[in-house]
Short mmCIF file of N, CA and C in Angstrom, two decimals:
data_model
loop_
_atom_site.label_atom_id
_atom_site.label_comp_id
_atom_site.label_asym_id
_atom_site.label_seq_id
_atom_site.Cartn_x
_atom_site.Cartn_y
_atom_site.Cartn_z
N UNK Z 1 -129.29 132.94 -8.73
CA UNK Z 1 -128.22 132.15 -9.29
C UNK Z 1 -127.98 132.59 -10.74
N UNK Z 2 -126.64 132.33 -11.00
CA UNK Z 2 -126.93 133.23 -12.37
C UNK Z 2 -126.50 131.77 -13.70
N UNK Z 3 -126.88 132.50 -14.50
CA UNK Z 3 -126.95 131.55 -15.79
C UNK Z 3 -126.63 132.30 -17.03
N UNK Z 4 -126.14 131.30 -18.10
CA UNK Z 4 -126.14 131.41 -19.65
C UNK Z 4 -126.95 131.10 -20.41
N UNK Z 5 -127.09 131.94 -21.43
CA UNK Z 5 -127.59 131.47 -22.02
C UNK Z 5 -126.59 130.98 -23.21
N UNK Z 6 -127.48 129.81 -24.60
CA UNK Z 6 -126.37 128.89 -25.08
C UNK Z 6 -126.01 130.00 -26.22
N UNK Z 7 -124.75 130.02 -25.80
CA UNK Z 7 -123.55 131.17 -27.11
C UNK Z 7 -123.79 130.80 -28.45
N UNK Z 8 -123.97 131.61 -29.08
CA UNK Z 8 -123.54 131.95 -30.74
C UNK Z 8 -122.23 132.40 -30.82
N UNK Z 9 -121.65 131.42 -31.87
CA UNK Z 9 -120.33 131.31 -32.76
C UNK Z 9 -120.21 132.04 -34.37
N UNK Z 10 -120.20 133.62 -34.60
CA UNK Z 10 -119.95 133.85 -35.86
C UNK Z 10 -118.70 134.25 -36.44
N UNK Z 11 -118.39 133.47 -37.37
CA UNK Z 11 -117.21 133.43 -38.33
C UNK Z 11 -117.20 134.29 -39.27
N UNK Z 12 -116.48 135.90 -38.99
CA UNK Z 12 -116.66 137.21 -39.78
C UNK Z 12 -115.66 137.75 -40.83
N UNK Z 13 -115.46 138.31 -41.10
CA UNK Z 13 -114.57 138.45 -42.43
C UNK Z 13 -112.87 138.13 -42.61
N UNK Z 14 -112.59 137.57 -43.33
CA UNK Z 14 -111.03 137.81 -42.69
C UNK Z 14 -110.08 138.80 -43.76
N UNK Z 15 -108.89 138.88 -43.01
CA UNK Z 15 -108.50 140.30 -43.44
C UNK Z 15 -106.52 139.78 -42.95
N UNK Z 16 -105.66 139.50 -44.16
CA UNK Z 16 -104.55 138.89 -44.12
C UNK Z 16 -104.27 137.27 -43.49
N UNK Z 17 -103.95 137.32 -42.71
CA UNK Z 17 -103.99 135.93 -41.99
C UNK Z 17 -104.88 135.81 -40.88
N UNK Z 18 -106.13 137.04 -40.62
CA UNK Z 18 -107.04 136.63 -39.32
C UNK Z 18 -108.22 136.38 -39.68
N UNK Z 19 -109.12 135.88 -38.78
CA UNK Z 19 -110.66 135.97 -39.25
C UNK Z 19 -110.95 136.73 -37.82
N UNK Z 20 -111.93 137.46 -37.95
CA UNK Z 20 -112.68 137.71 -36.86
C UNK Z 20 -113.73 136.56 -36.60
N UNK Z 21 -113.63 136.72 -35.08
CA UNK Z 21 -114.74 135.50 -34.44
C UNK Z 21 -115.00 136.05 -33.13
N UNK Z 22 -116.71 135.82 -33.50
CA UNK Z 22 -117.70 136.83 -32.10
C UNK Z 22 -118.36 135.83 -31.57
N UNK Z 23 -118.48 135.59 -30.25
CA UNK Z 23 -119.04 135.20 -29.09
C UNK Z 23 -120.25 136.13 -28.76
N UNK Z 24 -121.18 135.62 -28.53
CA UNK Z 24 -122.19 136.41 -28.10
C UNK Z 24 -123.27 135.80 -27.45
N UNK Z 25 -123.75 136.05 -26.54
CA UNK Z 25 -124.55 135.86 -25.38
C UNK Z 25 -125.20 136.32 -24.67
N UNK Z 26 -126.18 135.80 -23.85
CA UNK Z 26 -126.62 136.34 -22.30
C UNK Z 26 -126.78 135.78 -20.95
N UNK Z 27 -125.98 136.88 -20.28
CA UNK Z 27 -126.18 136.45 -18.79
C UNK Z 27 -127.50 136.67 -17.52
N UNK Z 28 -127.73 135.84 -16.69
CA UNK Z 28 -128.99 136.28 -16.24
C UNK Z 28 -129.04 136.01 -14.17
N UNK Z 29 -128.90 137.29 -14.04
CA UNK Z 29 -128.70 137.29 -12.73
C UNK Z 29 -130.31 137.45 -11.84
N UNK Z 30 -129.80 137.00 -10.64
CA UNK Z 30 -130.78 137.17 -10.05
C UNK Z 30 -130.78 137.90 -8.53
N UNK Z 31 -131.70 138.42 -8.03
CA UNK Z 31 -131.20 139.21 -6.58
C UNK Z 31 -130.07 138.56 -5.73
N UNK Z 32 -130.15 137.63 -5.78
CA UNK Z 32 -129.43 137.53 -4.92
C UNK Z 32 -127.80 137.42 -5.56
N UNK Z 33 -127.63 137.86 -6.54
CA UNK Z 33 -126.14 137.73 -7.40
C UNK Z 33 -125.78 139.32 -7.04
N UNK Z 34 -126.68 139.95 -6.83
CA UNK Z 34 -126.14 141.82 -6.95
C UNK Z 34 -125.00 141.89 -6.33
N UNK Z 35 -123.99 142.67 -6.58
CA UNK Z 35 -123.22 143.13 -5.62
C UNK Z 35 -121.97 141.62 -5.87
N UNK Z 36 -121.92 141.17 -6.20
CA UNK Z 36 -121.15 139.97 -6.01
C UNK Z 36 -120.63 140.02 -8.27
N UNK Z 37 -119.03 139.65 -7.80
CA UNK Z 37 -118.05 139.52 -8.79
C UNK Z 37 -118.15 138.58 -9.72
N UNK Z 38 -118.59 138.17 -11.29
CA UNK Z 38 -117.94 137.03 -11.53
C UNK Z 38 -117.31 137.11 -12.84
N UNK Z 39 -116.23 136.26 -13.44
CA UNK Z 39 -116.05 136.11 -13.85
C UNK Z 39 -116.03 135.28 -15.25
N UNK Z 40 -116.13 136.20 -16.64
CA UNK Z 40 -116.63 135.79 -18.06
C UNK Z 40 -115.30 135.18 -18.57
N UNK Z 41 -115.51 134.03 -18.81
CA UNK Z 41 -114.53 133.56 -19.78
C UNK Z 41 -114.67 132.59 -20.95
N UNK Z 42 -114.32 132.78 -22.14
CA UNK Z 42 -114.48 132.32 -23.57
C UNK Z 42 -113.34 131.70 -23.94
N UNK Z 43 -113.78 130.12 -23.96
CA UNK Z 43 -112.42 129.99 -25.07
C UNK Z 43 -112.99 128.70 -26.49
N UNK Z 44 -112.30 128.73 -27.69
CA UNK Z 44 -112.75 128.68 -28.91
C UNK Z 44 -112.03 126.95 -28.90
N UNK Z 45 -112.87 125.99 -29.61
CA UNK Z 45 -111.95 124.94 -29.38
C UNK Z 45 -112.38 124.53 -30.73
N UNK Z 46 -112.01 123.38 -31.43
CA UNK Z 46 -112.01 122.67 -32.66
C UNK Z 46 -112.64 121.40 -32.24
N UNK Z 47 -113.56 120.87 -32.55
CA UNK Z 47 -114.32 119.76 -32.73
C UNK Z 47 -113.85 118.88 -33.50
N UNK Z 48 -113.48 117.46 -33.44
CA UNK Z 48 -113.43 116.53 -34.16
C UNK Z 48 -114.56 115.35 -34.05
N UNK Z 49 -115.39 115.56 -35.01
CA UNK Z 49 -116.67 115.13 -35.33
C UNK Z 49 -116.71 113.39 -35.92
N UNK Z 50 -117.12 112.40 -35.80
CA UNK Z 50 -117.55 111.20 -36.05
C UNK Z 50 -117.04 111.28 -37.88
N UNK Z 51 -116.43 110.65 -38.39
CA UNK Z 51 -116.76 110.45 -40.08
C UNK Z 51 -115.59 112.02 -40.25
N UNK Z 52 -114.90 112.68 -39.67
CA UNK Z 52 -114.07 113.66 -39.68
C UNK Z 52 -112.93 112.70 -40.45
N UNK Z 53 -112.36 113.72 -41.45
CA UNK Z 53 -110.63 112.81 -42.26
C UNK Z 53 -110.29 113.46 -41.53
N UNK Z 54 -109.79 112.75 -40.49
CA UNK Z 54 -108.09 114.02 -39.62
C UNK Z 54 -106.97 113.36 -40.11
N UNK Z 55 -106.30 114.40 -39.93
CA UNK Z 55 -104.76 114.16 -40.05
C UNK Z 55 -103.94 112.77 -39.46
N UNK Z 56 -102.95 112.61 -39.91
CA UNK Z 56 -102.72 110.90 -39.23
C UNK Z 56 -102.24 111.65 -37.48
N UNK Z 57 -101.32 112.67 -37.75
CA UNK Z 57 -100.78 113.54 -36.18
C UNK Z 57 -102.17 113.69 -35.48
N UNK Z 58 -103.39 113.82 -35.31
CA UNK Z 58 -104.91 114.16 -34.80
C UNK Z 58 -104.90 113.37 -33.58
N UNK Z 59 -105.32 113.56 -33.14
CA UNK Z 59 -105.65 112.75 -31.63
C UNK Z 59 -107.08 112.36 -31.47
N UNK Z 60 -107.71 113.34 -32.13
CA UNK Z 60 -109.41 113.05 -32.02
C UNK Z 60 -110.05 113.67 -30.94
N UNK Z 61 -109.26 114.37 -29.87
CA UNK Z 61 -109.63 114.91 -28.94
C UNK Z 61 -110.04 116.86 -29.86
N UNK Z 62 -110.94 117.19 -29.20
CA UNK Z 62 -111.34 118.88 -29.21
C UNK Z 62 -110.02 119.34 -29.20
N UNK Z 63 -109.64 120.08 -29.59
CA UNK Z 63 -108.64 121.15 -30.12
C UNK Z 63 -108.67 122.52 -29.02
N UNK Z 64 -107.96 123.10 -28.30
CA UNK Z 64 -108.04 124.42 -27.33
C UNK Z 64 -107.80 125.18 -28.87
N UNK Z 65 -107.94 126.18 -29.79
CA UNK Z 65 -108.15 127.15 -30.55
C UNK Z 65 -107.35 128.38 -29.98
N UNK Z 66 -108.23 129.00 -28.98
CA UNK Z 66 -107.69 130.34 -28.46
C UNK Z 66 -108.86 130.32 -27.21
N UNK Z 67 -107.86 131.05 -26.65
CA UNK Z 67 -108.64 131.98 -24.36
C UNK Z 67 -108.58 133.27 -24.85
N UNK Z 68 -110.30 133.68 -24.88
CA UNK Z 68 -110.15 135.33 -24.83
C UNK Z 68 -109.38 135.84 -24.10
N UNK Z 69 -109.03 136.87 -24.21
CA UNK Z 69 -108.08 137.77 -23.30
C UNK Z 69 -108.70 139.25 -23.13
N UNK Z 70 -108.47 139.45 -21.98
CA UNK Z 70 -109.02 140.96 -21.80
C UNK Z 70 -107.69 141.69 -20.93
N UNK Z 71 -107.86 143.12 -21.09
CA UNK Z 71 -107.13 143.76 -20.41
C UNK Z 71 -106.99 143.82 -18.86
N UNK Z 72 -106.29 143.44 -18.44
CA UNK Z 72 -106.18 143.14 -16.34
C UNK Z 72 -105.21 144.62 -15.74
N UNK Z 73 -105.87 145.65 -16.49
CA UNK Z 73 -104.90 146.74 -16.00
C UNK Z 73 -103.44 146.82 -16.89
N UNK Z 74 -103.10 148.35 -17.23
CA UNK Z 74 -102.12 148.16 -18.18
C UNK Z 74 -101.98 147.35 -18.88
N UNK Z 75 -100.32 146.53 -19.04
CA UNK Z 75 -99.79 145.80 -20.34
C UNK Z 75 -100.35 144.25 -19.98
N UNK Z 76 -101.19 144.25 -18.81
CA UNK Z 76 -100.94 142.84 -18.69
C UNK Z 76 -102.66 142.49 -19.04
N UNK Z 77 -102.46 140.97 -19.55
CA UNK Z 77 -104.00 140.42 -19.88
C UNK Z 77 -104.35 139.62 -18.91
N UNK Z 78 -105.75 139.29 -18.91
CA UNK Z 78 -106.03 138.17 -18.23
C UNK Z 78 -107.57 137.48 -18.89
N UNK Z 79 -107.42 135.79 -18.51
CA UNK Z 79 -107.88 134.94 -19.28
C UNK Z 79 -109.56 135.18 -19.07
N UNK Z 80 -109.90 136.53 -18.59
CA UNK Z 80 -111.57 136.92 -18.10
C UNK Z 80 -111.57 138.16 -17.72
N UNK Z 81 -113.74 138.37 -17.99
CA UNK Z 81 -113.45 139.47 -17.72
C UNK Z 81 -114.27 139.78 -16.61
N UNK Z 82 -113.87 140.71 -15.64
CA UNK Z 82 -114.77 140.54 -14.58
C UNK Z 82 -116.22 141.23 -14.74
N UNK Z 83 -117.46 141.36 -14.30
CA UNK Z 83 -118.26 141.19 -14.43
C UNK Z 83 -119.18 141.37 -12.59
N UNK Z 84 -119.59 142.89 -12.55
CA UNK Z 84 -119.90 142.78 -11.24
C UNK Z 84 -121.22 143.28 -11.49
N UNK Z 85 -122.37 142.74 -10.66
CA UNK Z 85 -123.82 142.65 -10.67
C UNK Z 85 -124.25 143.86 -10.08
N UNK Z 86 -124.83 144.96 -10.62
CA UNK Z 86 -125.57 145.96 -10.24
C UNK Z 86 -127.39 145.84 -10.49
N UNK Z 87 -127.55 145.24 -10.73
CA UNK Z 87 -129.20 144.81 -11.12
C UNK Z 87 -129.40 143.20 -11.20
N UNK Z 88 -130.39 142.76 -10.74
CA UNK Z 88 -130.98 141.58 -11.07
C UNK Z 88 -131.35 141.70 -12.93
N UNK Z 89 -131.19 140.66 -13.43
CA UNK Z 89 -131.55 140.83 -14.26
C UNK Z 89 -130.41 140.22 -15.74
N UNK Z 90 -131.13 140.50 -17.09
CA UNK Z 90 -130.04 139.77 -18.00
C UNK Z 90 -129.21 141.09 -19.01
N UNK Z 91 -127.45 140.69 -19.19
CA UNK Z 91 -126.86 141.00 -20.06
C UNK Z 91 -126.29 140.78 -21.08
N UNK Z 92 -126.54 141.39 -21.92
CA UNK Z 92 -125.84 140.73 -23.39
C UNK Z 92 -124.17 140.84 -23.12
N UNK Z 93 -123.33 140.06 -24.08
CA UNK Z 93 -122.17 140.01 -24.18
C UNK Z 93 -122.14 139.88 -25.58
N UNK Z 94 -121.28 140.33 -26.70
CA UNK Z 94 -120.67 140.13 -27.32
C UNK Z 94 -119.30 140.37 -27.46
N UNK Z 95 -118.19 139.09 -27.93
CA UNK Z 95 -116.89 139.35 -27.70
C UNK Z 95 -116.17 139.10 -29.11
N UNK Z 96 -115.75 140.27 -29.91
CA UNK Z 96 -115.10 139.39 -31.11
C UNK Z 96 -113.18 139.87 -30.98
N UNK Z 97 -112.83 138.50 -31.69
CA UNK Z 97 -111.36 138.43 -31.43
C UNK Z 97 -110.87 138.15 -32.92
N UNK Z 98 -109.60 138.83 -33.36
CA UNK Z 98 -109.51 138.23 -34.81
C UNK Z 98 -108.43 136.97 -35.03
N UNK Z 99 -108.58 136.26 -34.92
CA UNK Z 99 -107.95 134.81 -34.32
C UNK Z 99 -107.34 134.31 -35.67
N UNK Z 100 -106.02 134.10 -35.71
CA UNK Z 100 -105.01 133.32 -37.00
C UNK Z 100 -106.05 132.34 -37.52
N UNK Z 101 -106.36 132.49 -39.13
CA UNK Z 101 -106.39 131.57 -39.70
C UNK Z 101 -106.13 129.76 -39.73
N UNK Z 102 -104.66 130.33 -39.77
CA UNK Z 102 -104.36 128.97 -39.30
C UNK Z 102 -104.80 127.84 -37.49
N UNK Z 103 -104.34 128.72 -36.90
CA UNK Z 103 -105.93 128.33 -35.43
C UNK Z 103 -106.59 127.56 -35.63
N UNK Z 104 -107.67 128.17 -36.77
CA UNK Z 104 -109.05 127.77 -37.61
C UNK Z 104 -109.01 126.52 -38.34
N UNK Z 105 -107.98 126.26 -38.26
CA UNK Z 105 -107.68 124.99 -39.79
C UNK Z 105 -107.51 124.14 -38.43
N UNK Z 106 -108.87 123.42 -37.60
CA UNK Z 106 -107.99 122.66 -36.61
C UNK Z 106 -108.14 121.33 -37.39
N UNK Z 107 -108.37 121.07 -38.95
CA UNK Z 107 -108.21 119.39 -39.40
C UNK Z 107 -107.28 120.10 -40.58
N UNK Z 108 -105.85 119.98 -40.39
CA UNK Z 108 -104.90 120.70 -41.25
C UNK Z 108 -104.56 120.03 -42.50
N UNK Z 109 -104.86 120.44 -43.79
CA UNK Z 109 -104.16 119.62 -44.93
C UNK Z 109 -105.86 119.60 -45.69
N UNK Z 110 -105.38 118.40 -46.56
CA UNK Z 110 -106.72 117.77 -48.01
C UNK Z 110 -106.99 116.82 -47.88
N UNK Z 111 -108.22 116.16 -48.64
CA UNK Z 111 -108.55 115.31 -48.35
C UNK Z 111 -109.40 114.94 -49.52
N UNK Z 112 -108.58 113.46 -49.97
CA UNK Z 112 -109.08 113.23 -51.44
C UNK Z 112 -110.39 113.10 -51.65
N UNK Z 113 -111.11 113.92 -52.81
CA UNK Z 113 -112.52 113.54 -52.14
C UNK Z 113 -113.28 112.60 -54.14
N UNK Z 114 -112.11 112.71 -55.15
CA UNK Z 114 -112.44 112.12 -55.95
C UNK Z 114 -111.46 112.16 -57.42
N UNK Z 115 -111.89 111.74 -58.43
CA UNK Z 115 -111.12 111.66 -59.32
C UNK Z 115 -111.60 112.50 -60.52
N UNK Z 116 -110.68 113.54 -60.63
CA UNK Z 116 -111.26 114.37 -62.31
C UNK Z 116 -111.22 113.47 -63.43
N UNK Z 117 -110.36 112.35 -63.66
CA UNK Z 117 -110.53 111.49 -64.66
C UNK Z 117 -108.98 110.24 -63.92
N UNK Z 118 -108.79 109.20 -64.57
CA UNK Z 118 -107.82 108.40 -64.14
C UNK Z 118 -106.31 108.70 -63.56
N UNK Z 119 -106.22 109.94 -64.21
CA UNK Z 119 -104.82 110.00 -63.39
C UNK Z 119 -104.93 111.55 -62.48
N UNK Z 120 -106.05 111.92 -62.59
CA UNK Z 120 -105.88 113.22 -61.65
C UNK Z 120 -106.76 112.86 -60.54
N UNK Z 121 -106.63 112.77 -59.08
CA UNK Z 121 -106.99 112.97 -58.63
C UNK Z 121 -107.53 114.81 -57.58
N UNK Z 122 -108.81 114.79 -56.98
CA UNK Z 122 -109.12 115.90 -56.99
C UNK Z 122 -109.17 115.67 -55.03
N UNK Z 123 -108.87 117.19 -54.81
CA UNK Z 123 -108.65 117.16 -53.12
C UNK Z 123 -109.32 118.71 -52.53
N UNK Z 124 -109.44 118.58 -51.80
CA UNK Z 124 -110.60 119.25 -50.88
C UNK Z 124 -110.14 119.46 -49.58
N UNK Z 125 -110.26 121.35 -49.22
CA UNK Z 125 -109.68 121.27 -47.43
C UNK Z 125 -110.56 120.26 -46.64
N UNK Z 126 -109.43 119.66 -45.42
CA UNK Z 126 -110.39 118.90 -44.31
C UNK Z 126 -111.93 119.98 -43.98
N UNK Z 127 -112.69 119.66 -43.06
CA UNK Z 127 -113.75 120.24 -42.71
C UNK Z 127 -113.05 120.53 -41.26
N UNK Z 128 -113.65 121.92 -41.12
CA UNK Z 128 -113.45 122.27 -39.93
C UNK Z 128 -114.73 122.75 -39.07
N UNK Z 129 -114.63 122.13 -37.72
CA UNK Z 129 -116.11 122.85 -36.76
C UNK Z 129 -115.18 123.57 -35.83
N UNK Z 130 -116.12 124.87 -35.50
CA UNK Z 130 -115.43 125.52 -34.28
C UNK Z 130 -116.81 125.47 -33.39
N UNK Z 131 -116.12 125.12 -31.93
CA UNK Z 131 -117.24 126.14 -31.15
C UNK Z 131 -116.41 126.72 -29.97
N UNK Z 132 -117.83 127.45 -29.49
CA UNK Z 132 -117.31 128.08 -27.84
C UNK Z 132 -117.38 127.53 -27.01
N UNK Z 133 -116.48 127.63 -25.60
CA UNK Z 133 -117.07 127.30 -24.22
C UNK Z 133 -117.31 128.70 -23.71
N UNK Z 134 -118.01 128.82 -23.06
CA UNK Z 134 -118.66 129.93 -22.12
C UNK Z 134 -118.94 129.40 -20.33
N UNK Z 135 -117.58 130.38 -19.82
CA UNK Z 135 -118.24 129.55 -18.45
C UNK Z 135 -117.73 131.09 -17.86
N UNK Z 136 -118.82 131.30 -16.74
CA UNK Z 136 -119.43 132.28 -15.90
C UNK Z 136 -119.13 131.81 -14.26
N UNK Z 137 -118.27 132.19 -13.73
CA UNK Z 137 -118.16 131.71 -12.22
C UNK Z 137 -117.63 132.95 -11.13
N UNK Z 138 -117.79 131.99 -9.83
CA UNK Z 138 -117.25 133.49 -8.50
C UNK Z 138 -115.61 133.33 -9.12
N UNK Z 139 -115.31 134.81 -9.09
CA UNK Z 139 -113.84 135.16 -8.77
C UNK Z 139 -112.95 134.39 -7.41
N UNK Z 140 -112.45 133.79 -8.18
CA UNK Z 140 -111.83 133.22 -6.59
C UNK Z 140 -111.14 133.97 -5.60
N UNK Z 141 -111.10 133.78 -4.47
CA UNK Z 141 -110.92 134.60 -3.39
C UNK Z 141 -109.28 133.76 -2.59
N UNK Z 142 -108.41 134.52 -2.66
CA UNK Z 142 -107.19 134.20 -2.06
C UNK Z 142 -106.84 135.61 -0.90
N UNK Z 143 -105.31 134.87 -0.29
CA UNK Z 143 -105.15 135.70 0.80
C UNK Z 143 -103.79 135.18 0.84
N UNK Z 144 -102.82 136.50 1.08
CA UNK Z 144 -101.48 136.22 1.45
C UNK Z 144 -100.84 136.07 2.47
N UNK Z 145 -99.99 135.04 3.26
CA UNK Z 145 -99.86 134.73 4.30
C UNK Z 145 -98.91 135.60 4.63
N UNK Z 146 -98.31 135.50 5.88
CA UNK Z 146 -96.93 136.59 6.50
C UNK Z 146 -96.20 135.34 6.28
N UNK Z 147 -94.45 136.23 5.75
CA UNK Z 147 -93.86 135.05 5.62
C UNK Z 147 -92.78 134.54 6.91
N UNK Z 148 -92.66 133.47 6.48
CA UNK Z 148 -91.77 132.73 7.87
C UNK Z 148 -90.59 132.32 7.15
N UNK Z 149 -89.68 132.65 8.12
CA UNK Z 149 -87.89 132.75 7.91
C UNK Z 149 -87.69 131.44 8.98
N UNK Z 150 -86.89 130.52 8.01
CA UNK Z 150 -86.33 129.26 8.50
C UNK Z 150 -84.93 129.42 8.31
N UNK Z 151 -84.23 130.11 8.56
CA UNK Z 151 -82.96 130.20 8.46
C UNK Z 151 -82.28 129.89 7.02
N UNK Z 152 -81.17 129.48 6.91
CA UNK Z 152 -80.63 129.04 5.51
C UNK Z 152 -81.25 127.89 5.13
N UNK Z 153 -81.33 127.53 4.13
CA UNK Z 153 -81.48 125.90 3.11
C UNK Z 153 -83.11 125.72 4.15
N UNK Z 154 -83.64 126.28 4.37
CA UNK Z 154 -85.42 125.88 4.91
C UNK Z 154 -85.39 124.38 4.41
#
């Protein structure tokens, strides 16, 4: 059966409006996974934490951030990457993506945090948490039917 291990989230340099952000991990298969497909997928969400200043617009719910994307052949992406078992045994993953700044800001704006003297007040970005989800599953398996002709307006 195969398993994760729990992902590391590092927040790497940024460079105009992106930051880089790496996912990194391990997967751990076992005989009986060989030979069989699955699919890696990462996506980055925003935490809204207990004692968090959010925005009055906030919902309080986790934030979707960004869905890795990998290449699915040519121009087109897809939301994973496949992942087929030739050994029992564990693999590292690391995935870095350079993800908008703004993304990152999932508690958007300031937040008064005191007074320089009576008439100035002093303000501070919200706090922001990021993390990962990491989920590892079978490729789903579909099949196309033959099609059936019902005449006009079916």
């Amino acid at each position: 059966m195969a398993t994760l291990s729990t992902p590391t989230v590092t927040l790497g340099t940024t460079t105009g409006d992106k930051r880089d952000v790496t996912v990194a991990g391990k997967m751990t298969f076992d005989a009986g996974d060989v030979g069989r497909t699955y699919r890696l997928e990462i996506q980055l969400y925003g935490e809204d934490l207990a004692g968090d200043a959010l925005p009055a617009d906030d919902s309080g719910a986790d934030d979707l951030i960004s869905t890795y994307m990998w290449s699915g052949g040519g121009v087109f992406l897809r939301p994973y990457k496949a992942v087929t078992v030739a050994a029992a045994g564990t693999i590292s993953y690391s995935e870095k993506r350079a993800i908008l700044t703004s993304r990152l800001d999932e508690d958007a704006g300031k937040v008064k945090i005191g007074m320089a003297d009576i008439n100035t007040p002093v303000f501070a970005p919200r706090a922001d948490e990021v993390y990962a989800q990491v989920t590892l599953g079978m490729a789903p398996v579909s099949k196309r039917s033959t099609t059936v002709q019902a005449g006009i307006g079916v």
